[in-house]
GROMACS .gro file of C-alpha atoms in nm:
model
  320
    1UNK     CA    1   7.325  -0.691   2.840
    2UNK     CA    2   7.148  -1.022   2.839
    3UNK     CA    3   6.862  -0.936   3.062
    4UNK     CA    4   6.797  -0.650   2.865
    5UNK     CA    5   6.776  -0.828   2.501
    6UNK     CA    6   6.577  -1.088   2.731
    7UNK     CA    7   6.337  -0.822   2.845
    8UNK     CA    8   6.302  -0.655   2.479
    9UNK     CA    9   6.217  -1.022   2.301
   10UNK     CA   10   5.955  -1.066   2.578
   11UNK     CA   11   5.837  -0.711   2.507
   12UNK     CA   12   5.786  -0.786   2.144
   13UNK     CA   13   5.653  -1.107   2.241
   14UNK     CA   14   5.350  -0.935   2.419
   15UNK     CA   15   5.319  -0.695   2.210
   16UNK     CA   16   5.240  -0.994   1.915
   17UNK     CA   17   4.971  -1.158   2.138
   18UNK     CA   18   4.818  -0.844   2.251
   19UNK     CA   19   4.797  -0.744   1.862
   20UNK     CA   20   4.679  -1.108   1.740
   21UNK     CA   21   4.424  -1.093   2.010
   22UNK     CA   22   4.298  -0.797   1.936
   23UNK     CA   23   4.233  -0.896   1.555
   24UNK     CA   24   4.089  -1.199   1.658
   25UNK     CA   25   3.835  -1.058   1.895
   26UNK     CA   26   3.772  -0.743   1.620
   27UNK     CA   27   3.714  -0.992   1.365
   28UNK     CA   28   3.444  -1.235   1.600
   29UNK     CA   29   3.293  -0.959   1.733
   30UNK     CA   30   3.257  -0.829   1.335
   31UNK     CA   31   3.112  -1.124   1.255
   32UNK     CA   32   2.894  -1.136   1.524
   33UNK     CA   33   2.732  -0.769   1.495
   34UNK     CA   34   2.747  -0.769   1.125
   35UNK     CA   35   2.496  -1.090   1.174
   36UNK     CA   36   2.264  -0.907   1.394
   37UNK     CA   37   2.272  -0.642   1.125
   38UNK     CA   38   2.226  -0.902   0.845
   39UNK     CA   39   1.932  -1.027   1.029
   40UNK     CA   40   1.747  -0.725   1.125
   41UNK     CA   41   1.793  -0.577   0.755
   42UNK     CA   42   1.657  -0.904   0.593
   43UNK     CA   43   1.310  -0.843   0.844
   44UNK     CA   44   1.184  -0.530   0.772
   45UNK     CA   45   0.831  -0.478   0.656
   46UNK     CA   46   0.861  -0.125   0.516
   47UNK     CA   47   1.087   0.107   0.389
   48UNK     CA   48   1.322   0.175   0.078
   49UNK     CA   49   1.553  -0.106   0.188
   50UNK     CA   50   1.242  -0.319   0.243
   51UNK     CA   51   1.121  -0.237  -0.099
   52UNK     CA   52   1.473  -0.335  -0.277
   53UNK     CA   53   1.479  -0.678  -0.034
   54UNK     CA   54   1.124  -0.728  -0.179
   55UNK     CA   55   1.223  -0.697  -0.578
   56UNK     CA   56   1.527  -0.897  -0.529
   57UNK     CA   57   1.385  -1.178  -0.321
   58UNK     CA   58   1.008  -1.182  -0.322
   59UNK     CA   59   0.829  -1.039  -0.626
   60UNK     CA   60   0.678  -1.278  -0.885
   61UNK     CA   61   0.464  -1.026  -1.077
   62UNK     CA   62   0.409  -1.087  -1.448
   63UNK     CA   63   0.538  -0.714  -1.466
   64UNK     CA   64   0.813  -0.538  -1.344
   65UNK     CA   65   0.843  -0.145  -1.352
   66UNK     CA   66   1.248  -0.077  -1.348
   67UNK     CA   67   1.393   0.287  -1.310
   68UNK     CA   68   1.480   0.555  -1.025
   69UNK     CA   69   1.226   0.809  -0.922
   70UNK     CA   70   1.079   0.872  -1.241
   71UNK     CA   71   0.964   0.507  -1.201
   72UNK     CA   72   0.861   0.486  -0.865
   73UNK     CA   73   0.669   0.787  -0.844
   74UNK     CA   74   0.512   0.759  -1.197
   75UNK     CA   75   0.358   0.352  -1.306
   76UNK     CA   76   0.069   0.242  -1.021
   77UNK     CA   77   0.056  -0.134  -1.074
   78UNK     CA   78  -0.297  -0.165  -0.969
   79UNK     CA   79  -0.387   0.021  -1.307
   80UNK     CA   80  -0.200  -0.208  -1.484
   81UNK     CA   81  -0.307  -0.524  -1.323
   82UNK     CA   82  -0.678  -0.398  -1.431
   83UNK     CA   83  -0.624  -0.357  -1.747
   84UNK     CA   84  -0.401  -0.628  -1.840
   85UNK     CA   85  -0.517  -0.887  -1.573
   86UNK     CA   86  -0.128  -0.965  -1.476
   87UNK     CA   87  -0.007  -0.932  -1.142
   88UNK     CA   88   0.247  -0.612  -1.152
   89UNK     CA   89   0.543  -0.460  -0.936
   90UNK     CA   90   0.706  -0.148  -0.923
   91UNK     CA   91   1.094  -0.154  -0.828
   92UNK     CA   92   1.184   0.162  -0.892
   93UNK     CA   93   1.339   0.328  -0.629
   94UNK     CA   94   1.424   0.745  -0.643
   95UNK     CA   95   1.801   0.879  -0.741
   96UNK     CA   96   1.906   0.545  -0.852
   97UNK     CA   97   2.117   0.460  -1.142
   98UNK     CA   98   2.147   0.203  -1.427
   99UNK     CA   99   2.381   0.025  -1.163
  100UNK     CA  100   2.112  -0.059  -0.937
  101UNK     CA  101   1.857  -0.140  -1.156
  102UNK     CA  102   2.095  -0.347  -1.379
  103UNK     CA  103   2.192  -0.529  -1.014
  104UNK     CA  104   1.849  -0.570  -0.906
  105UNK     CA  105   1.788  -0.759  -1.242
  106UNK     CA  106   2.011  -0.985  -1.200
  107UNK     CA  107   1.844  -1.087  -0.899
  108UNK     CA  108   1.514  -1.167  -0.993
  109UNK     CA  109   1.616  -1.328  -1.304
  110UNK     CA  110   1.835  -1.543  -1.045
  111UNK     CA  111   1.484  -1.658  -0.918
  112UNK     CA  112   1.189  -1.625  -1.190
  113UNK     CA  113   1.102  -1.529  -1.492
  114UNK     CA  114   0.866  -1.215  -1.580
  115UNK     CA  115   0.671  -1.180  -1.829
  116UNK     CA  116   0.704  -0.832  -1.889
  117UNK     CA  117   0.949  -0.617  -1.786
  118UNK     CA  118   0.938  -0.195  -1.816
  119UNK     CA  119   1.224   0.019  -1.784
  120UNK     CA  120   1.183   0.387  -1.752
  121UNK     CA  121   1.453   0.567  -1.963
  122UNK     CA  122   1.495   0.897  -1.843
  123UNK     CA  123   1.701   1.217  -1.968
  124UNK     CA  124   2.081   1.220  -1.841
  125UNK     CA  125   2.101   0.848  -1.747
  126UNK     CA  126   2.453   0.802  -1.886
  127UNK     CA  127   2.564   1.097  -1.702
  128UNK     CA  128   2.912   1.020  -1.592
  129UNK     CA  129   2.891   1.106  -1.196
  130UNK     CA  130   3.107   0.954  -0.865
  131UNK     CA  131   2.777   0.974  -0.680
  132UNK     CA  132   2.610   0.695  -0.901
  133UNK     CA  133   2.889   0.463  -0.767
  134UNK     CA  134   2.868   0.602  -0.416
  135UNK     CA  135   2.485   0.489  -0.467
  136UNK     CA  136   2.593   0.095  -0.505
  137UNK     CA  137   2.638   0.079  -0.142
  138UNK     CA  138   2.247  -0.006  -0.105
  139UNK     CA  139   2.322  -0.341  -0.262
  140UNK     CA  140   2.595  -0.459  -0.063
  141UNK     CA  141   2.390  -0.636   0.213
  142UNK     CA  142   2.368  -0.897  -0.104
  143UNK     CA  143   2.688  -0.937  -0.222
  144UNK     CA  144   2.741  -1.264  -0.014
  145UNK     CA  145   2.417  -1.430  -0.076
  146UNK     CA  146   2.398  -1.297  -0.454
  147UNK     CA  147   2.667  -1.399  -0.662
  148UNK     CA  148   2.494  -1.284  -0.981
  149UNK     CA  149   2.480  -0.936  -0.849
  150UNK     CA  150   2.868  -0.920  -0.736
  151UNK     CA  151   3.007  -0.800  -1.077
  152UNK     CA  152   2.801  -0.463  -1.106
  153UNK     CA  153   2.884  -0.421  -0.679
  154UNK     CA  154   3.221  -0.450  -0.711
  155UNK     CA  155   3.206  -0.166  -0.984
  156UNK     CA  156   3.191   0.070  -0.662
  157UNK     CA  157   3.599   0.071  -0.636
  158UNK     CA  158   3.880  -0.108  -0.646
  159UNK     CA  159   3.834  -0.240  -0.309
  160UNK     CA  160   3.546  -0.333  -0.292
  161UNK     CA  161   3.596  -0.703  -0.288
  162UNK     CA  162   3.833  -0.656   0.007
  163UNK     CA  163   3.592  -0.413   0.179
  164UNK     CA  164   3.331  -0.698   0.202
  165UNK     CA  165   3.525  -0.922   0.398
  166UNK     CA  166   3.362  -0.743   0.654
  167UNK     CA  167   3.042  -0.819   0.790
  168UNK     CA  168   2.974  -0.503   0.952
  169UNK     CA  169   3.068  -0.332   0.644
  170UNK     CA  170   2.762  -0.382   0.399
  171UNK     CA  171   2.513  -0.186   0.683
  172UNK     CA  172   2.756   0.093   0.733
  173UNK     CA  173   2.545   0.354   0.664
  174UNK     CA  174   2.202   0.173   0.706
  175UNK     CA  175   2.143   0.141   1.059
  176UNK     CA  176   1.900   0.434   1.123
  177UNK     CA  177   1.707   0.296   0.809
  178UNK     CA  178   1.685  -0.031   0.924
  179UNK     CA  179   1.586   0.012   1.262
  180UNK     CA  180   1.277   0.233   1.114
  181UNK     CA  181   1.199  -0.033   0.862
  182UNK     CA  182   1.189  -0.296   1.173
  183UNK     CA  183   0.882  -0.059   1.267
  184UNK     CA  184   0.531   0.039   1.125
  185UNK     CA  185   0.676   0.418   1.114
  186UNK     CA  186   0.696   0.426   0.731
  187UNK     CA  187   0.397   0.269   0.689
  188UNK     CA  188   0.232   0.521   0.810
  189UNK     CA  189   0.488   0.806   0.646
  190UNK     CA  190   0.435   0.684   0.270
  191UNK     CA  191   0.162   0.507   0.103
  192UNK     CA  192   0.326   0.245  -0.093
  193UNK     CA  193   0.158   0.095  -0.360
  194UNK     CA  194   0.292  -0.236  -0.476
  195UNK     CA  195   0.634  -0.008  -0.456
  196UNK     CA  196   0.474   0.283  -0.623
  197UNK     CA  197   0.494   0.590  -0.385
  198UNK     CA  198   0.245   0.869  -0.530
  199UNK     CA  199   0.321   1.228  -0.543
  200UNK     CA  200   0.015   1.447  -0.395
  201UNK     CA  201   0.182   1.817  -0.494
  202UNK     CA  202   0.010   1.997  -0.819
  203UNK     CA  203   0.241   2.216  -1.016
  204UNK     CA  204   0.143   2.555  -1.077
  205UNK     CA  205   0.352   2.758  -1.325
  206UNK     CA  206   0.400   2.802  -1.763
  207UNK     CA  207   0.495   2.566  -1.917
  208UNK     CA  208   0.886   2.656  -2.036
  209UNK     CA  209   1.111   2.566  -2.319
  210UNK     CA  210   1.437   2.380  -2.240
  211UNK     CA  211   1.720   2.340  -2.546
  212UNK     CA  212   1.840   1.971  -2.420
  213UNK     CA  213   2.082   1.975  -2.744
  214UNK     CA  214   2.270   2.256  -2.524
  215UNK     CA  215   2.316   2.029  -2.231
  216UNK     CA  216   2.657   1.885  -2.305
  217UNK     CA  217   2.782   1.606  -2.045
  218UNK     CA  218   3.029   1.349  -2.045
  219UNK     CA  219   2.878   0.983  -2.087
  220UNK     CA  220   2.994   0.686  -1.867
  221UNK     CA  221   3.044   0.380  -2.111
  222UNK     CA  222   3.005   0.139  -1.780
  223UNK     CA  223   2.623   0.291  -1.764
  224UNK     CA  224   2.570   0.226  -2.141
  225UNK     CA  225   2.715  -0.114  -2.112
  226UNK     CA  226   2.458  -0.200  -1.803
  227UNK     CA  227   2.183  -0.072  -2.028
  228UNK     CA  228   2.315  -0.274  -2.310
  229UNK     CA  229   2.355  -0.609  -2.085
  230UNK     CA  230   1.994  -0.511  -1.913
  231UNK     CA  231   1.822  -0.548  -2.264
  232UNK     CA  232   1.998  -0.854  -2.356
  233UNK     CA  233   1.940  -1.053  -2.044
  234UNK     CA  234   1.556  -0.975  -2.060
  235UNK     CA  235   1.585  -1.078  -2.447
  236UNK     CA  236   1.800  -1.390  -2.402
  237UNK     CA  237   1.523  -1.516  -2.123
  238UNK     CA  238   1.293  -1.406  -2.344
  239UNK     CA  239   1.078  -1.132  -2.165
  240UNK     CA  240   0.919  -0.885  -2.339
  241UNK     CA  241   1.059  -0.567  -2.271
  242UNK     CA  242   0.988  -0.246  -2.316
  243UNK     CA  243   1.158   0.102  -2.274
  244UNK     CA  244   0.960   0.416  -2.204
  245UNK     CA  245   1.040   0.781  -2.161
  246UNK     CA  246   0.720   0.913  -1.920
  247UNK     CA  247   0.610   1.278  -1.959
  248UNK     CA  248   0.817   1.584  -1.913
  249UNK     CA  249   0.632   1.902  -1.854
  250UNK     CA  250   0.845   2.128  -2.065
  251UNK     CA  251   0.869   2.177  -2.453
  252UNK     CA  252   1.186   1.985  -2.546
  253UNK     CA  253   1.397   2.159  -2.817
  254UNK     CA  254   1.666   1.872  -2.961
  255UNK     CA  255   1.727   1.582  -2.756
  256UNK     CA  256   1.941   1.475  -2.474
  257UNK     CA  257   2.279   1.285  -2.522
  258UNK     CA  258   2.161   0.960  -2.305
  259UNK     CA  259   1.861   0.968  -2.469
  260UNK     CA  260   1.993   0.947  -2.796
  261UNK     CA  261   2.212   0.659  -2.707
  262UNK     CA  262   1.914   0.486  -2.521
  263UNK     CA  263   1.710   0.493  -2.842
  264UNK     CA  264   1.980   0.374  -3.104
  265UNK     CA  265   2.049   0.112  -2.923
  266UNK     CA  266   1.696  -0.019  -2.854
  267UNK     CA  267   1.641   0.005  -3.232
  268UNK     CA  268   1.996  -0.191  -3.284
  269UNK     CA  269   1.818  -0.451  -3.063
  270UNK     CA  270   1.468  -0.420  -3.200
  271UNK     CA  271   1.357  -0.325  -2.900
  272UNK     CA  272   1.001  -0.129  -2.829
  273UNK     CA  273   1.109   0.232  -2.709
  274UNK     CA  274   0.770   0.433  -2.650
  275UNK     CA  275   0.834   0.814  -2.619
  276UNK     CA  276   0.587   1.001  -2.356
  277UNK     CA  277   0.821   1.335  -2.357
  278UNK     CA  278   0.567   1.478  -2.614
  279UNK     CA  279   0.249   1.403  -2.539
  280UNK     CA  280  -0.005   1.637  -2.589
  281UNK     CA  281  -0.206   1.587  -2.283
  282UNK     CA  282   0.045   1.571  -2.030
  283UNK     CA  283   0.206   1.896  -2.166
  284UNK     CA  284  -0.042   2.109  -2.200
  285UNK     CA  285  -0.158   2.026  -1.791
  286UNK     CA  286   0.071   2.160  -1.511
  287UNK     CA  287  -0.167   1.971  -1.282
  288UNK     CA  288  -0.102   1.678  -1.359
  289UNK     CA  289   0.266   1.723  -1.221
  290UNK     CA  290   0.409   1.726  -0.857
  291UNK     CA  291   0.692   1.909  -1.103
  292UNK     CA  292   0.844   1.917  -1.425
  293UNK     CA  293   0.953   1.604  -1.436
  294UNK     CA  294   0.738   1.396  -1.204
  295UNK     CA  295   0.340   1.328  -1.263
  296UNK     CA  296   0.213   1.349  -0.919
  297UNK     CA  297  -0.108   1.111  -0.820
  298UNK     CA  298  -0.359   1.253  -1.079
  299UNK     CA  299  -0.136   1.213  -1.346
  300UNK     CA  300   0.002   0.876  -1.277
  301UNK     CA  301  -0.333   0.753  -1.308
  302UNK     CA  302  -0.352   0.894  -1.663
  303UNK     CA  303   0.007   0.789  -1.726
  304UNK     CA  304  -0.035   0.422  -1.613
  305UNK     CA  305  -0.350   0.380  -1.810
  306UNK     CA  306  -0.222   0.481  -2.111
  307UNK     CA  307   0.068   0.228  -2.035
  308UNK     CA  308  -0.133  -0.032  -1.961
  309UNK     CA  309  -0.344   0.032  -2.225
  310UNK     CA  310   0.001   0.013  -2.460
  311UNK     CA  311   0.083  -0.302  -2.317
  312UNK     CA  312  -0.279  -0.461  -2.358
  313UNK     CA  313  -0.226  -0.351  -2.767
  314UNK     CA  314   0.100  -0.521  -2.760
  315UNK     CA  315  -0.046  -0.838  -2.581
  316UNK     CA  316  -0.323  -0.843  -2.837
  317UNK     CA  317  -0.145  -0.747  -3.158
  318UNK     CA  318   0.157  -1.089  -3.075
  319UNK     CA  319  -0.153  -1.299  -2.970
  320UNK     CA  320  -0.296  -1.263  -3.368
   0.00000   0.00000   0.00000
């Protein structure tokens, strides 16, 4: 009976080292691939992820363009610079949400101050929606080396600050993307434009009548809040900021829910909120559009002159 509760305390005994070791080599060899990852991410030279990397860590335009696709594919910053003779940036990036925007923020403010900063508002934008957390996961490479960003992060779950222990973790689902942006493969894919990426389709149909007052949605009151907190970070470091709806290509009947919101609370704030949904020229030309809700090259040039031209008013009017 002895030798056998000898053998079974040994047995355990083994079992213990075998387990410790294996946790000990999973967690070097973690940190040791999750630095390779860490390294190769932080070096590409093109590419959505080398695009975000670029507004959070290298930018220092006098403007920033924030918003998701309706953003990127809409403001070219070289119109703007040649109007307004200030150096401009475009961090949009498409199918993002307040979150990342709101995140990305918080990085370059970490670093510099702009002078002006542009935020494209768009229809739906407090839409409540899993996928817009999902979506966080592009800013988690910076979640160690961004402290300022780790609040809005860790609104991706619960366990998220236990998730990020892990090196490996942050480039989960990036590793095709960042071997591409080590390359000059997207270069040649998309033109990118100071982070502008222009649209080169021309929409060819009526133009149509949507009832947006019939579009009934539950709003997500984290969303509002990161709109609220982006506007009062850009006022408390005193940029001058500036929300915009850009053109629609449909008669709007009513207005949307987020849109509502967006606007009373700019005006609570005395905020500039400048409303392109309407505008004549833009509405009555389907080719200006890739489709109904994106401008496509031709357009953008229209659109970002009249922006610029906006801004230049502005500049003028506070310089009297």
């Amino acid at each position: 009976m002895g030798f056998k509760k000898l053998s079974a305390v040994n047995g355990y005994q083994h079992l213990l080292i075998k387990t410790g070791a294996f946790i000990i080599l999973a967690f070097i060899a973690d940190f040791f691939v999750g630095g390779i990852f860490h390294y190769f991410y932080f070096k590409q030279s093109s590419g959505w992820e080398y695009r975000t990397k670029y507004s959070i860590e290298d930018t220092r335009a006098d403007v920033l363009i924030f918003g998701a696709s309706r953003a990127q594919q809409q403001y070219n910053p070289d119109y703007i610079e040649k109007k307004t003779g200030l150096t401009c940036y475009n961090t949009g990036r498409d199918g993002e949400p307040v979150f990342y925007y709101y995140g990305v923020l918080q990085g370059v403010l970490k670093r510099y101050t702009p002078k002006i900063i542009i935020l494209d508002v768009e229809n739906n934008v407090f839409r409540e929606s899993q996928d817009s957390y999902d979506r966080l996961s592009i800013l988690l490479p910076y979640y160690t080396t961004h402290p300022e960003m780790r609040p809005v992060i860790e609104l991706r779950s619960p366990f998220e600050k236990l998730k990020l222990q892990s090196r490996v973790y942050p480039f989960n689902s990036m590793l095709f993307k960042i071997a591409i942006g080590n390359t000059d493969f997207n270069k040649k894919r998309f033109e990118d434009i100071k982070g502008y990426v222009p649209l080169t389709g021309a929409l060819d149909e009526p133009i149509r009548t949507v009832d947006l007052s019939k579009n009934k949605y539950a709003v997500d009151t984290n969303k509002i809040n990161c709109y609220k907190s982006f506007i009062n970070d850009c006022l408390k470091a005193n940029i001058k900021l500036y929300l915009v709806c850009s053109p629609y290509f449909f008669r709007a009947v009513g207005e949307d829910t987020s849109m509502q919101i967006a606007k009373e609370i700019a005006k609570e704030r005395k905020v500039d909120f400048i409303d392109f949904s309407k505008d004549k020229l833009f509405l009555s030309n389907s080719k200006f559009f890739d489709d109904t809700i994106h401008v496509n090259v031709s357009g953008s040039e229209i659109f970002s002159n009249k922006v610029a031209d906006t801004l230049l008013s502005k500049i003028n009017s506070n310089a009297r």
